[in-house]
Short mmCIF file of C-alpha atoms in Angstrom, two decimals:
data_model
loop_
_atom_site.label_atom_id
_atom_site.label_comp_id
_atom_site.label_asym_id
_atom_site.label_seq_id
_atom_site.Cartn_x
_atom_site.Cartn_y
_atom_site.Cartn_z
CA MET V 3 67.98 -3.81 92.51
CA ALA V 4 68.01 -1.96 89.24
CA ALA V 5 70.65 -0.69 87.38
CA GLN V 6 71.64 1.25 84.30
CA THR V 7 74.75 2.82 82.52
CA GLY V 8 73.82 6.36 82.32
CA ASP V 9 72.90 9.25 84.97
CA PRO V 10 69.18 10.49 85.20
CA ASP V 11 68.65 13.77 83.48
CA PRO V 12 65.75 15.37 86.05
CA GLY V 13 65.12 18.73 83.65
CA SER V 14 64.99 16.57 81.23
CA PHE V 15 61.69 14.81 81.52
CA LEU V 16 59.90 16.26 78.66
CA LYS V 17 63.13 15.38 76.36
CA THR V 18 62.40 11.56 76.48
CA ALA V 19 66.48 10.97 77.59
CA MET V 20 68.09 7.99 78.17
CA GLY V 21 69.17 8.32 81.65
CA ASN V 22 65.09 8.66 82.16
CA MET V 23 63.80 5.25 80.95
CA ILE V 24 63.58 3.68 83.97
CA THR V 25 62.47 6.87 87.29
CA GLU V 26 59.99 8.05 83.66
CA GLN V 27 57.14 5.98 84.55
CA SER V 28 57.63 5.26 87.74
CA VAL V 29 57.21 8.79 89.27
CA LEU V 30 56.08 10.84 86.51
CA GLU V 31 52.85 9.86 84.50
CA THR V 32 51.40 10.94 81.12
CA LEU V 33 47.57 11.06 80.06
CA THR V 34 47.65 8.04 77.40
CA ALA V 35 49.98 5.21 77.16
CA ILE V 36 50.28 3.94 73.54
CA ASP V 37 50.09 -0.27 73.73
CA GLU V 38 53.26 -1.64 72.49
CA LYS V 39 51.15 -4.61 70.70
CA SER V 40 47.84 -3.10 69.45
CA GLY V 41 49.60 0.29 68.83
CA ARG V 42 46.50 2.09 70.25
CA PRO V 43 46.26 4.30 73.50
CA GLU V 44 45.31 3.20 76.90
CA PRO V 45 44.03 5.77 79.54
CA VAL V 46 46.42 7.24 82.00
CA LEU V 47 45.39 10.50 83.81
CA ALA V 48 43.01 11.21 80.73
CA LYS V 49 40.27 8.82 81.48
CA SER V 50 38.66 8.90 77.97
CA TRP V 51 38.83 11.16 74.54
CA LYS V 52 36.64 12.18 71.76
CA LEU V 53 38.13 14.04 69.39
CA ALA V 54 36.19 16.15 66.85
CA SER V 55 35.05 14.45 63.31
CA ASP V 56 37.85 17.08 61.29
CA GLY V 57 40.33 15.97 63.09
CA LYS V 58 40.65 19.64 64.74
CA SER V 59 40.04 19.50 68.47
CA MET V 60 40.00 17.61 70.77
CA ASP V 61 37.66 16.52 74.54
CA LEU V 62 39.78 15.03 77.67
CA THR V 63 37.61 14.34 80.66
CA LEU V 64 41.24 13.54 83.16
CA ARG V 65 40.71 11.46 86.39
CA ASP V 66 40.37 13.34 89.80
CA GLY V 67 40.92 12.30 92.93
CA VAL V 68 44.44 12.81 91.36
CA LYS V 69 47.07 13.78 93.56
CA PHE V 70 51.02 15.22 93.12
CA HIS V 71 53.30 13.54 96.31
CA SER V 72 53.41 17.19 98.02
CA GLY V 73 49.68 17.01 98.22
CA ALA V 74 49.19 19.43 95.44
CA GLY V 75 45.76 18.15 93.05
CA PHE V 76 45.93 17.66 89.94
CA ASP V 77 43.82 19.04 87.33
CA ALA V 78 43.56 20.59 83.76
CA ASP V 79 46.07 23.54 84.77
CA ASP V 80 48.66 20.65 85.48
CA VAL V 81 48.16 19.55 81.54
CA ILE V 82 48.08 23.42 80.13
CA PHE V 83 51.13 23.90 81.64
CA THR V 84 53.02 20.71 80.53
CA ILE V 85 51.94 21.86 77.37
CA LYS V 86 53.14 25.06 76.94
CA LYS V 87 56.27 24.14 77.92
CA VAL V 88 56.46 21.59 75.25
CA GLN V 89 55.61 24.31 72.75
CA ASP V 90 58.43 26.20 74.14
CA PRO V 91 61.48 25.52 72.21
CA ALA V 92 64.09 26.45 74.43
CA THR V 93 62.79 22.99 76.26
CA GLY V 94 64.06 21.16 74.20
CA ALA V 95 61.53 18.48 74.10
CA ALA V 96 60.32 15.74 71.85
CA ASN V 97 57.61 16.41 70.02
CA GLN V 98 57.73 19.64 70.16
CA SER V 99 56.01 20.32 66.65
CA ILE V 100 52.86 18.74 67.43
CA ALA V 101 52.41 20.57 70.97
CA ALA V 102 53.00 24.27 68.31
CA ASP V 103 49.89 23.02 66.39
CA ILE V 104 48.14 23.23 69.47
CA THR V 105 46.81 27.22 69.46
CA ARG V 106 44.38 26.49 72.00
CA MET V 107 44.07 24.98 75.33
CA LYS V 108 40.53 25.01 78.46
CA ALA V 109 39.57 23.80 80.57
CA VAL V 110 36.54 22.26 81.08
CA GLY V 111 34.57 21.91 84.35
CA ASP V 112 36.11 19.95 87.19
CA ASP V 113 37.64 16.82 84.49
CA GLY V 114 37.43 18.29 81.19
CA LEU V 115 40.03 20.29 78.84
CA ARG V 116 39.42 21.19 75.37
CA LEU V 117 42.46 21.16 73.40
CA THR V 118 42.23 22.91 69.58
CA PHE V 119 44.48 22.22 66.40
CA ALA V 120 45.80 24.18 63.60
CA LYS V 121 45.11 21.46 61.58
CA ALA V 122 44.13 17.88 62.25
CA LEU V 123 46.86 15.95 64.51
CA PRO V 124 47.09 12.13 63.73
CA ASN V 125 49.69 11.39 65.40
CA ILE V 126 48.64 14.18 69.13
CA PHE V 127 48.59 10.20 71.11
CA ASP V 128 52.23 10.14 69.97
CA LEU V 129 52.49 13.41 71.41
CA PHE V 130 51.02 12.45 75.31
CA GLU V 131 53.17 9.84 74.86
CA THR V 132 56.39 11.48 75.76
CA MET V 133 54.83 14.51 77.90
CA PRO V 134 54.63 13.36 81.45
CA ILE V 135 53.04 15.60 83.06
CA LEU V 136 55.03 18.54 85.30
CA ASN V 137 53.92 19.90 88.77
CA PRO V 138 53.68 24.02 87.42
CA ALA V 139 54.57 25.21 91.29
CA LYS V 140 57.37 22.49 92.00
CA TYR V 141 58.73 22.09 88.23
CA SER V 142 61.47 24.85 88.74
CA GLN V 143 62.95 22.44 91.39
CA TYR V 144 62.88 19.10 89.15
CA ALA V 145 66.42 19.65 87.28
CA ALA V 146 68.56 19.60 90.54
CA GLY V 147 67.21 16.10 91.61
CA LYS V 148 66.15 16.39 95.19
CA VAL V 149 62.49 17.57 94.23
CA VAL V 150 60.38 15.71 91.11
CA ASP V 151 57.18 15.91 92.36
CA GLY V 152 54.50 14.11 89.92
CA THR V 153 51.45 11.38 90.05
CA GLY V 154 53.02 7.98 89.21
CA PRO V 155 53.03 5.09 92.59
CA PHE V 156 56.80 5.83 93.62
CA GLU V 157 57.91 8.99 94.98
CA TRP V 158 61.44 10.32 93.75
CA LYS V 159 63.29 10.12 97.16
CA SER V 160 67.26 10.68 96.44
CA TRP V 161 70.01 11.15 94.13
CA THR V 162 73.85 10.71 94.32
CA PRO V 163 74.84 11.93 90.87
CA GLY V 164 76.78 9.25 88.94
CA ALA V 165 75.74 6.69 91.92
CA LYS V 166 72.26 5.94 92.05
CA VAL V 167 68.14 6.84 92.48
CA ALA V 168 66.15 5.91 95.27
CA LEU V 169 62.72 5.97 94.93
CA SER V 170 59.55 4.42 97.75
CA LYS V 171 56.30 3.60 96.83
CA PHE V 172 53.80 6.80 96.85
CA PRO V 173 50.89 5.78 99.71
CA GLY V 174 48.41 7.76 98.21
CA TYR V 175 48.99 6.65 94.77
CA ARG V 176 45.31 5.52 93.94
CA ASP V 177 46.07 1.39 93.24
CA ALA V 178 49.14 1.99 96.08
CA ASP V 179 47.00 -1.26 96.91
CA LYS V 180 48.95 -3.12 93.99
CA ILE V 181 51.70 -1.81 93.78
CA HIS V 182 54.01 -4.15 95.47
CA LEU V 183 57.48 -3.12 95.84
CA ASP V 184 57.66 -0.71 98.69
CA ARG V 185 61.29 1.14 97.07
CA ILE V 186 62.99 1.34 94.31
CA GLU V 187 67.11 1.33 93.39
CA ILE V 188 68.34 2.43 90.69
CA ASN V 189 72.46 2.20 90.98
CA ILE V 190 74.52 3.44 88.30
CA ILE V 191 77.01 1.45 86.71
CA SER V 192 78.42 2.94 83.45
CA ASP V 193 80.34 -0.24 82.85
CA PRO V 194 78.13 -2.84 80.41
CA THR V 195 80.80 -4.92 82.22
CA ALA V 196 80.08 -4.26 85.75
CA MET V 197 76.64 -3.99 85.33
CA ILE V 198 77.17 -8.11 84.61
CA SER V 199 79.09 -9.57 87.32
CA ALA V 200 76.85 -7.29 89.52
CA LEU V 201 73.47 -9.00 88.13
CA ARG V 202 75.74 -12.52 88.68
CA SER V 203 76.41 -11.72 91.91
CA GLY V 204 72.63 -10.68 92.92
CA ARG V 205 73.79 -7.17 93.98
CA ILE V 206 71.25 -5.87 90.88
CA GLN V 207 67.94 -7.92 90.04
CA TYR V 208 67.45 -6.08 86.99
CA GLY V 209 70.47 -4.40 84.50
CA THR V 210 69.75 -1.74 81.18
CA GLY V 211 72.12 -1.17 78.97
CA VAL V 212 74.06 -3.96 79.08
CA GLY V 213 73.55 -4.23 75.13
CA ALA V 214 72.10 -6.51 73.16
CA LEU V 215 74.64 -9.72 73.33
CA ASN V 216 75.19 -9.68 76.58
CA ALA V 217 71.94 -9.24 77.88
CA TYR V 218 70.90 -12.24 75.20
CA SER V 219 73.98 -14.55 76.89
CA LEU V 220 73.33 -14.03 80.24
CA SER V 221 70.30 -14.81 79.71
CA GLU V 222 70.95 -17.57 78.40
CA GLN V 223 71.77 -18.53 81.49
CA PRO V 224 70.33 -20.65 84.42
CA GLY V 225 68.53 -17.70 86.76
CA PHE V 226 68.03 -15.19 84.39
CA GLN V 227 65.69 -13.56 81.45
CA LEU V 228 66.18 -11.30 78.76
CA ILE V 229 63.81 -8.43 78.76
CA SER V 230 62.05 -7.15 75.07
CA MET V 231 60.51 -3.91 75.27
CA GLY V 232 59.61 -0.52 72.99
CA GLY V 233 62.48 -0.29 70.12
CA SER V 234 64.70 1.42 67.88
CA THR V 235 65.66 1.92 64.15
CA ILE V 236 69.67 2.53 63.45
CA PRO V 237 69.88 4.72 60.31
CA LEU V 238 73.47 5.92 58.81
CA ALA V 239 72.89 9.80 58.35
CA ILE V 240 74.85 11.13 54.93
CA ASP V 241 75.77 14.47 54.84
CA VAL V 242 74.65 15.47 50.98
CA THR V 243 76.39 18.59 50.97
CA GLN V 244 79.97 16.30 51.40
CA LYS V 245 81.70 14.93 48.06
CA PRO V 246 81.20 12.39 47.15
CA PHE V 247 77.87 11.78 49.14
CA ASP V 248 76.48 14.86 46.82
CA ASN V 249 75.16 11.24 44.37
CA LYS V 250 72.60 9.83 45.05
CA LEU V 251 74.34 6.86 43.60
CA VAL V 252 77.49 6.84 46.53
CA ARG V 253 74.33 7.22 48.58
CA GLN V 254 72.26 3.98 47.13
CA ALA V 255 75.61 1.97 47.13
CA MET V 256 76.55 1.86 50.61
CA HIS V 257 72.78 0.83 51.13
CA TYR V 258 73.48 -2.57 48.76
CA ALA V 259 77.41 -2.65 50.60
CA ILE V 260 75.90 -3.43 53.76
CA ASP V 261 75.24 -6.53 55.43
CA ARG V 262 72.12 -5.78 57.37
CA ARG V 263 71.54 -9.29 57.95
CA ARG V 264 74.94 -9.90 59.70
CA ILE V 265 74.93 -6.52 61.95
CA VAL V 266 71.46 -8.66 63.16
CA ARG V 267 73.31 -11.79 63.71
CA GLN V 268 76.14 -10.46 65.24
CA VAL V 269 75.28 -7.43 66.63
CA GLU V 270 71.95 -8.19 68.44
CA SER V 271 72.08 -11.62 68.37
CA ASP V 272 68.85 -11.67 66.17
CA GLN V 273 66.76 -9.89 67.89
CA GLY V 274 66.22 -7.71 65.12
CA THR V 275 65.13 -6.83 62.13
CA ALA V 276 66.89 -6.40 58.32
CA ALA V 277 65.02 -3.56 57.12
CA SER V 278 65.27 -0.68 53.99
CA LEU V 279 63.04 1.98 56.29
CA PRO V 280 62.75 3.48 59.57
CA TRP V 281 59.28 2.08 60.94
CA ARG V 282 58.36 -1.10 62.96
CA ALA V 283 56.55 -3.12 60.13
CA ALA V 284 54.13 -4.40 62.81
CA THR V 285 51.89 -1.43 64.17
CA THR V 286 52.89 0.49 61.61
CA VAL V 287 50.10 1.40 59.13
CA GLY V 288 50.48 0.70 55.29
CA TYR V 289 53.67 -0.53 56.38
CA ASP V 290 54.70 -2.16 52.65
CA LYS V 291 57.46 -4.84 52.49
CA ALA V 292 58.78 -5.08 49.59
CA GLN V 293 59.18 -1.27 50.07
CA GLY V 294 60.57 -2.78 53.89
CA SER V 295 63.49 -5.16 52.41
CA HIS V 296 64.08 -2.61 48.89
CA TYR V 297 67.91 -2.82 49.39
CA GLY V 298 69.19 -6.27 49.23
CA TYR V 299 73.14 -6.83 50.20
CA ASP V 300 74.51 -6.91 46.79
CA PRO V 301 78.81 -5.51 46.71
CA GLU V 302 78.67 -6.31 43.65
CA LYS V 303 75.67 -3.70 42.15
CA ALA V 304 77.66 -1.14 44.86
CA LYS V 305 80.61 -1.56 43.00
CA ARG V 306 78.76 -0.98 39.81
CA LEU V 307 77.06 2.60 41.38
CA LEU V 308 80.01 3.40 42.41
CA GLU V 309 81.80 3.31 39.14
CA ARG V 310 78.53 4.92 37.44
CA ALA V 311 79.09 7.59 40.46
CA GLY V 312 83.08 7.99 39.25
CA VAL V 313 83.70 6.85 42.89
CA ASN V 314 86.95 4.79 43.71
CA ASP V 315 89.04 4.64 47.39
CA ALA V 316 87.17 7.27 48.93
CA SER V 317 87.57 7.99 52.87
CA PHE V 318 85.29 9.74 55.08
CA ASP V 319 84.41 9.94 58.66
CA MET V 320 82.03 8.98 60.44
CA VAL V 321 80.38 9.71 63.99
CA THR V 322 79.58 6.49 66.61
CA LEU V 323 78.91 6.51 69.50
CA ASN V 324 81.16 5.12 72.16
CA THR V 325 79.04 2.57 73.27
CA PRO V 326 79.29 -1.01 72.70
CA GLU V 327 77.16 -1.76 69.87
CA PRO V 328 77.45 1.54 67.65
CA THR V 329 80.93 0.12 67.84
CA GLY V 330 80.36 -3.17 66.83
CA ILE V 331 77.98 -2.68 64.57
CA PHE V 332 81.00 0.18 62.74
CA GLN V 333 83.05 -2.36 62.77
CA ILE V 334 81.31 -4.50 60.51
CA LEU V 335 80.43 -1.98 58.15
CA ARG V 336 83.39 -0.20 58.26
CA ASN V 337 84.00 -3.51 56.62
CA ASN V 338 81.37 -3.60 54.10
CA LEU V 339 82.08 -0.98 53.18
CA ALA V 340 85.95 -0.82 52.58
CA ALA V 341 85.20 -3.83 50.42
CA VAL V 342 83.60 -1.54 47.47
CA GLY V 343 86.00 1.07 47.87
CA LEU V 344 84.36 2.81 50.31
CA HIS V 345 86.54 3.59 53.48
CA ALA V 346 85.03 5.04 56.92
CA LYS V 347 87.03 6.06 60.25
CA ALA V 348 85.15 5.99 62.89
CA VAL V 349 85.49 8.55 65.57
CA PRO V 350 83.37 7.38 68.79
CA LEU V 351 81.77 10.36 71.59
CA SER V 352 80.42 10.67 74.41
CA ALA V 353 76.58 10.84 74.51
CA ALA V 354 76.69 13.91 75.56
CA GLU V 355 79.34 15.91 72.84
CA TYR V 356 76.98 13.40 70.42
CA ASP V 357 73.74 15.04 71.76
CA SER V 358 75.39 18.22 71.60
CA ARG V 359 76.57 18.13 67.92
CA LEU V 360 73.49 16.31 66.62
CA ALA V 361 70.49 19.32 68.38
CA ALA V 362 73.55 21.42 66.96
CA GLY V 363 72.05 19.63 63.55
CA ASN V 364 76.28 19.56 62.26
CA THR V 365 77.26 16.26 63.38
CA GLY V 366 80.90 17.66 61.64
CA ALA V 367 81.25 14.35 59.79
CA PRO V 368 80.25 13.50 56.50
CA VAL V 369 78.64 9.82 57.35
CA THR V 370 76.41 9.78 60.96
CA LEU V 371 76.11 6.51 62.89
CA MET V 372 72.61 7.16 64.62
CA THR V 373 69.80 5.80 67.40
CA ALA V 374 66.37 6.74 66.88
CA SER V 375 63.37 5.22 68.54
CA SER V 376 61.17 3.49 66.44
CA GLY V 377 57.81 3.55 68.85
CA LEU V 378 56.53 6.53 67.37
CA SER V 379 54.62 6.63 63.84
CA PRO V 380 55.93 7.79 60.98
CA ALA V 381 53.48 11.02 61.03
CA THR V 382 55.94 11.95 63.92
CA ALA V 383 59.17 10.70 63.19
CA VAL V 384 59.16 12.91 59.93
CA VAL V 385 58.52 15.97 62.21
CA SER V 386 60.70 14.64 65.36
CA ARG V 387 63.14 12.50 64.00
CA PRO V 388 66.67 14.70 63.38
CA GLU V 389 67.52 12.04 60.45
CA LEU V 390 63.91 12.65 58.46
CA LEU V 391 63.14 16.32 59.14
CA ALA V 392 62.31 18.68 55.95
CA SER V 393 64.43 21.33 56.59
CA LYS V 394 67.25 21.32 59.55
CA ASN V 395 68.35 18.05 59.24
CA PRO V 396 71.83 16.49 59.49
CA GLN V 397 71.95 15.72 56.28
CA HIS V 398 71.65 19.13 54.90
CA PHE V 399 69.54 17.17 52.94
CA SER V 400 65.86 19.48 51.85
CA SER V 401 63.40 19.44 48.40
CA PRO V 402 60.48 20.91 47.39
CA LYS V 403 59.23 17.60 46.59
CA TYR V 404 60.33 16.06 50.32
CA THR V 405 58.76 18.66 52.21
CA ARG V 406 55.31 17.99 50.88
CA LEU V 407 55.83 14.47 51.33
CA VAL V 408 56.40 14.97 55.13
CA ASP V 409 53.72 17.19 55.64
CA ASP V 410 51.46 14.76 53.60
CA LEU V 411 52.45 11.95 55.32
CA ALA V 412 52.11 13.79 59.18
CA SER V 413 48.71 15.25 58.19
CA ALA V 414 47.02 12.34 56.67
CA THR V 415 44.42 11.25 58.85
CA GLY V 416 42.19 7.30 58.53
CA GLU V 417 44.06 4.43 57.43
CA ALA V 418 43.71 4.35 53.28
CA ALA V 419 45.01 8.10 53.49
CA GLN V 420 47.57 7.45 55.89
CA THR V 421 48.66 4.54 53.68
CA LYS V 422 49.18 5.93 50.35
CA ALA V 423 51.25 9.65 51.85
CA LEU V 424 53.88 6.73 53.61
CA HIS V 425 53.77 4.43 50.37
CA ALA V 426 54.26 7.44 48.10
CA TYR V 427 57.16 9.07 51.24
CA ASN V 428 58.55 5.46 51.17
CA ALA V 429 59.51 5.10 47.21
CA TYR V 430 61.20 8.90 47.63
CA PHE V 431 62.44 8.35 51.06
CA LEU V 432 65.00 5.08 49.26
CA ASP V 433 65.06 7.01 46.25
CA GLN V 434 66.91 10.03 47.81
CA ALA V 435 69.36 7.90 50.21
CA PHE V 436 70.13 10.70 52.62
CA ALA V 437 69.13 8.08 55.72
CA VAL V 438 70.56 4.20 54.99
CA PRO V 439 68.26 2.88 57.95
CA LEU V 440 70.17 -0.65 58.94
CA LEU V 441 67.62 -2.72 61.55
CA VAL V 442 65.05 -2.33 63.20
CA ARG V 443 64.86 -3.71 67.28
CA PRO V 444 63.94 -3.96 70.47
CA THR V 445 65.36 -2.83 73.04
CA LEU V 446 67.02 -5.76 75.41
CA SER V 447 67.41 -6.10 78.47
CA VAL V 448 68.55 -8.52 81.37
CA ALA V 449 66.16 -9.89 84.30
CA THR V 450 67.41 -12.58 87.30
CA ARG V 451 64.06 -15.16 87.20
CA ALA V 452 63.17 -13.53 90.48
CA VAL V 453 61.63 -10.17 88.93
CA HIS V 454 58.32 -10.59 87.09
CA GLY V 455 55.56 -8.60 86.42
CA ILE V 456 58.80 -5.59 84.16
CA THR V 457 56.68 -4.19 80.98
CA GLY V 458 57.45 -1.73 78.91
CA THR V 459 56.17 1.97 76.77
CA GLN V 460 56.30 1.55 72.70
CA MET V 461 59.12 4.50 73.27
CA GLY V 462 61.00 1.84 75.35
CA PHE V 463 60.63 2.85 79.01
CA VAL V 464 61.17 0.70 81.91
CA ASP V 465 57.85 0.48 83.87
CA LEU V 466 59.02 -1.59 87.27
CA ASN V 467 55.80 0.06 89.05
CA HIS V 468 54.03 -3.61 89.23
CA VAL V 469 56.65 -5.71 89.53
CA TRP V 470 56.69 -8.53 92.24
CA LEU V 471 59.71 -10.93 93.31
CA SER V 472 59.58 -14.72 93.88
CA GLN V 473 62.57 -16.31 96.20
#
């Protein structure tokens, strides 16, 4: 028995919706999966692949004998259908911009697929990571939540919105003998306090969405364990068209005004890293530690920058999600910023309204507290994360230089070129300060000690496929 705070969204498996973070890995499968520690892709539905020397095409060999839960066989046409869905802007898929550069798709023999690209795509595996393969014949039925036809080790049996999802072991799975659980039941418990109570009582054995502080505190008690996987970066997105944030000195002052280490300590229970850059240091090619710590906590320097900008006692709204983590972060931000003469007022939103405003490219406030996955490579992040886009970002920031730097980073191949492109991008990003990263942290959840084998993806999605229970 597991639990999460939000309902699944079975029509949004291509969007990496957080409500699907438990079900997606069990019901559906991707072509490849990026190893969390090494950052390298591992086979899933693709057995092997070969990238052309110029990086502009790829040949994949697909796993044979794979069946959808409905009994339909898996082949290259299913991959082609899924890529076309990702390419369609109406789908709103994650990494649509990467898929858009796939110009040709061709089935080769019984188990081959050739992809041709408009340009070198060093981030193609980020696309695969966020692209669970769909059954074309059943896809139109996914959104209603009665039929979700995948190739994973568990079948989607039922969904009661606002209550629970039931999955059962798929007997036709290729490695069914290695799947220990017969069923998985995911309860929807929107109140984190109620989820903690459910864990304590034994009604559930695993819970996600309780917040880092609660997860860590419970894990310190006998019978419980902390589960760490994936991760997110948490930045402020600053609308550069609104005063006083049209002056980059004010934006830089915000960097110096914020005590990131206090946020990590008090909100994340030290399960994170204070950072000036939005990348995961351990797996990012070319990460520069000096750039990553460029902005330290220095309120006096923040005051001097504000004085140079002619700004004193400015008030503004800050959009936040109405959940425990951003609420805790905002309280520290408010106090830090007030100490230098910047007065923030929270505008808390539900997840649905927050996502809607973000998708529209206008959150309606000068500053937005955001959460974004840190599992993507920089090359992918700058073309998919809203606050890093070269155009139509919520900060309304654009410049020819930034567009060039994004293009360079997104197309650089080889470690030397990627390192050079990332260093140049970071330097401009830090100077312009249209986004203010606060921290990079793993996704934390909690389980009883009876649960073994929980893993996760680099994107922070939960993998319960090889879980087993002890007494």
